[in-house]
Amino acid sequence: MKRSYYIYNNGSLRRKDNTITFTDEYDEKKDLPIERVGDIYVMSEMSFNSSLINILAQNGIPVHFFNYYSFYIGSFYPREQLVSGNLLVQQVNHYSGQEKRLRLAKAFIEGATYNIYRNLRYYNGRGKDVQTYMDMIEGLRKQISKAESIQELMGYEGNIRKIYYSAWPTIIDQEIEFEKRVKNPPDNMINTLISFVNTLIYTKVLGGICIWRVPTAGFAEQNGRNAKLNSR
């Protein structure tokens, strides 16, 4: 059963026969059976060698790197196999074709804003009075299907997210100043949390794409379970 491994301790990752061994800074070791590793998140100082890269590539295992402040740096992405030239052509056609691009963009925004609405509805049903925000968002969501350009669609999305974030002080039961979404860098705990979760989602999706495009036995068993490597 495939799992995600989050490594917070400094140390090294090495290939040991046909598996992976993590050795922390206190020289304590933990073996990671290769057939159980879905992806790896490195949140610390880590050393590794080309032998490890080789076994990761053979098994289609991406590794995502974060710096000291938990900001996403980049990923090791195994070489793609069976790359379809037709797939790339279709992707370009959908991007360059205004009608196809707009249709896909609407589907993405409708899905994202529906989840926003559902989240507010959840808290509204649990004593948080966010009905006014829900009504405003629902009004804007009705305009998505009528958008005639990407720019107009982005405007609807931006306004919906602005309304959504303005509802957060009502939802959060703590004295935390949060008025708007601020990035690069985040200016408070909530913005920091959002940025961190967004990077985890981004890398999880990237890993899912990698798993889909690199056909390796056992990937159907991926279920998103998480494991944390903390020796101390």
Coordinates of C-alpha atoms in Angstrom, one line a residue, residues 106-211:
K106 CA -14.9 27.5 -16.5
A107 CA -14.9 23.9 -15.3
F108 CA -11.9 24.5 -13.0
I109 CA -13.4 27.7 -11.5
E110 CA -16.9 26.2 -11.1
G111 CA -15.3 23.3 -9.2
A112 CA -13.1 25.5 -7.0
T113 CA -15.9 28.0 -6.1
Y114 CA -18.4 25.2 -5.4
N115 CA -16.0 23.9 -2.8
I116 CA -15.7 27.4 -1.4
Y117 CA -19.4 27.7 -1.1
R118 CA -19.7 24.2 0.5
N119 CA -17.1 25.1 3.1
L120 CA -19.1 28.2 4.0
R121 CA -22.3 26.2 4.1
Y122 CA -20.7 23.8 6.5
Y123 CA -19.7 26.4 9.0
N124 CA -23.0 28.3 8.5
G125 CA -24.8 25.2 9.6
R126 CA -22.7 25.0 12.7
G127 CA -23.5 28.4 14.2
K128 CA -21.2 30.7 12.1
D129 CA -23.3 33.4 10.4
V130 CA -21.8 33.5 7.0
Q131 CA -25.0 33.5 5.0
T132 CA -24.4 37.0 3.6
Y133 CA -21.0 35.8 2.2
M134 CA -22.7 32.7 0.7
D135 CA -25.3 34.8 -1.1
M136 CA -22.7 37.1 -2.6
I137 CA -20.6 34.1 -3.8
E138 CA -23.6 32.3 -5.2
G139 CA -24.5 35.5 -7.2
L140 CA -21.0 35.6 -8.7
R141 CA -21.0 31.9 -9.4
K142 CA -24.0 32.3 -11.6
Q143 CA -22.0 34.6 -13.9
I144 CA -19.2 32.1 -14.5
S145 CA -21.0 30.2 -17.3
K146 CA -21.6 33.6 -19.0
A147 CA -18.0 34.7 -19.0
E148 CA -16.7 35.5 -22.5
S149 CA -13.0 35.7 -21.8
I150 CA -10.3 34.4 -19.5
Q151 CA -9.8 37.9 -18.0
E152 CA -13.5 38.1 -17.1
L153 CA -13.4 34.7 -15.6
M154 CA -10.4 35.6 -13.5
G155 CA -12.3 38.6 -12.2
Y156 CA -15.1 36.5 -11.0
E157 CA -12.7 34.1 -9.3
G158 CA -10.8 36.9 -7.7
N159 CA -13.9 38.5 -6.3
I160 CA -15.2 35.2 -5.0
R161 CA -12.0 34.4 -3.2
K162 CA -11.9 37.9 -1.7
I163 CA -15.4 37.5 -0.3
Y164 CA -14.5 34.0 0.9
Y165 CA -11.4 35.2 2.8
S166 CA -13.4 38.1 4.3
A167 CA -15.6 35.5 6.0
W168 CA -12.8 33.8 7.8
P169 CA -12.7 36.1 10.8
T170 CA -16.3 35.0 11.5
I171 CA -15.3 31.3 11.2
I172 CA -12.0 31.4 13.2
D173 CA -12.5 31.4 17.0
Q174 CA -9.2 33.1 17.7
E175 CA -7.9 36.7 17.9
I176 CA -6.0 36.6 14.6
E177 CA -5.9 39.5 12.2
F178 CA -6.8 38.2 8.8
E179 CA -8.4 40.6 6.3
K180 CA -7.1 39.4 2.9
R181 CA -4.9 36.9 1.2
V182 CA -1.2 38.0 1.2
K183 CA 1.6 36.0 -0.4
N184 CA 5.3 36.3 -0.9
P185 CA 5.7 36.4 2.0
P186 CA 2.6 35.7 4.0
D187 CA 2.0 38.4 6.7
N188 CA 0.2 36.3 9.4
M189 CA -0.4 32.8 10.7
I190 CA -3.5 32.2 8.5
N191 CA -1.8 33.3 5.3
T192 CA 1.2 31.2 6.2
L193 CA -1.1 28.2 6.8
I194 CA -2.8 28.7 3.4
S195 CA 0.5 29.0 1.6
F196 CA 1.8 25.9 3.2
V197 CA -1.3 23.8 2.5
N198 CA -1.4 25.1 -1.1
T199 CA 2.2 23.8 -1.7
L200 CA 1.3 20.4 -0.2
I201 CA -1.7 20.2 -2.6
Y202 CA 0.4 21.4 -5.5
T203 CA 3.0 18.7 -4.9
K204 CA 0.4 16.0 -4.2
V205 CA -1.2 16.8 -7.6
L206 CA 2.2 16.8 -9.3
G207 CA 2.9 13.4 -7.7
G208 CA -0.5 12.2 -9.0
I209 CA 0.4 13.3 -12.5
C210 CA 3.7 11.6 -12.2
I211 CA 2.1 8.3 -11.1

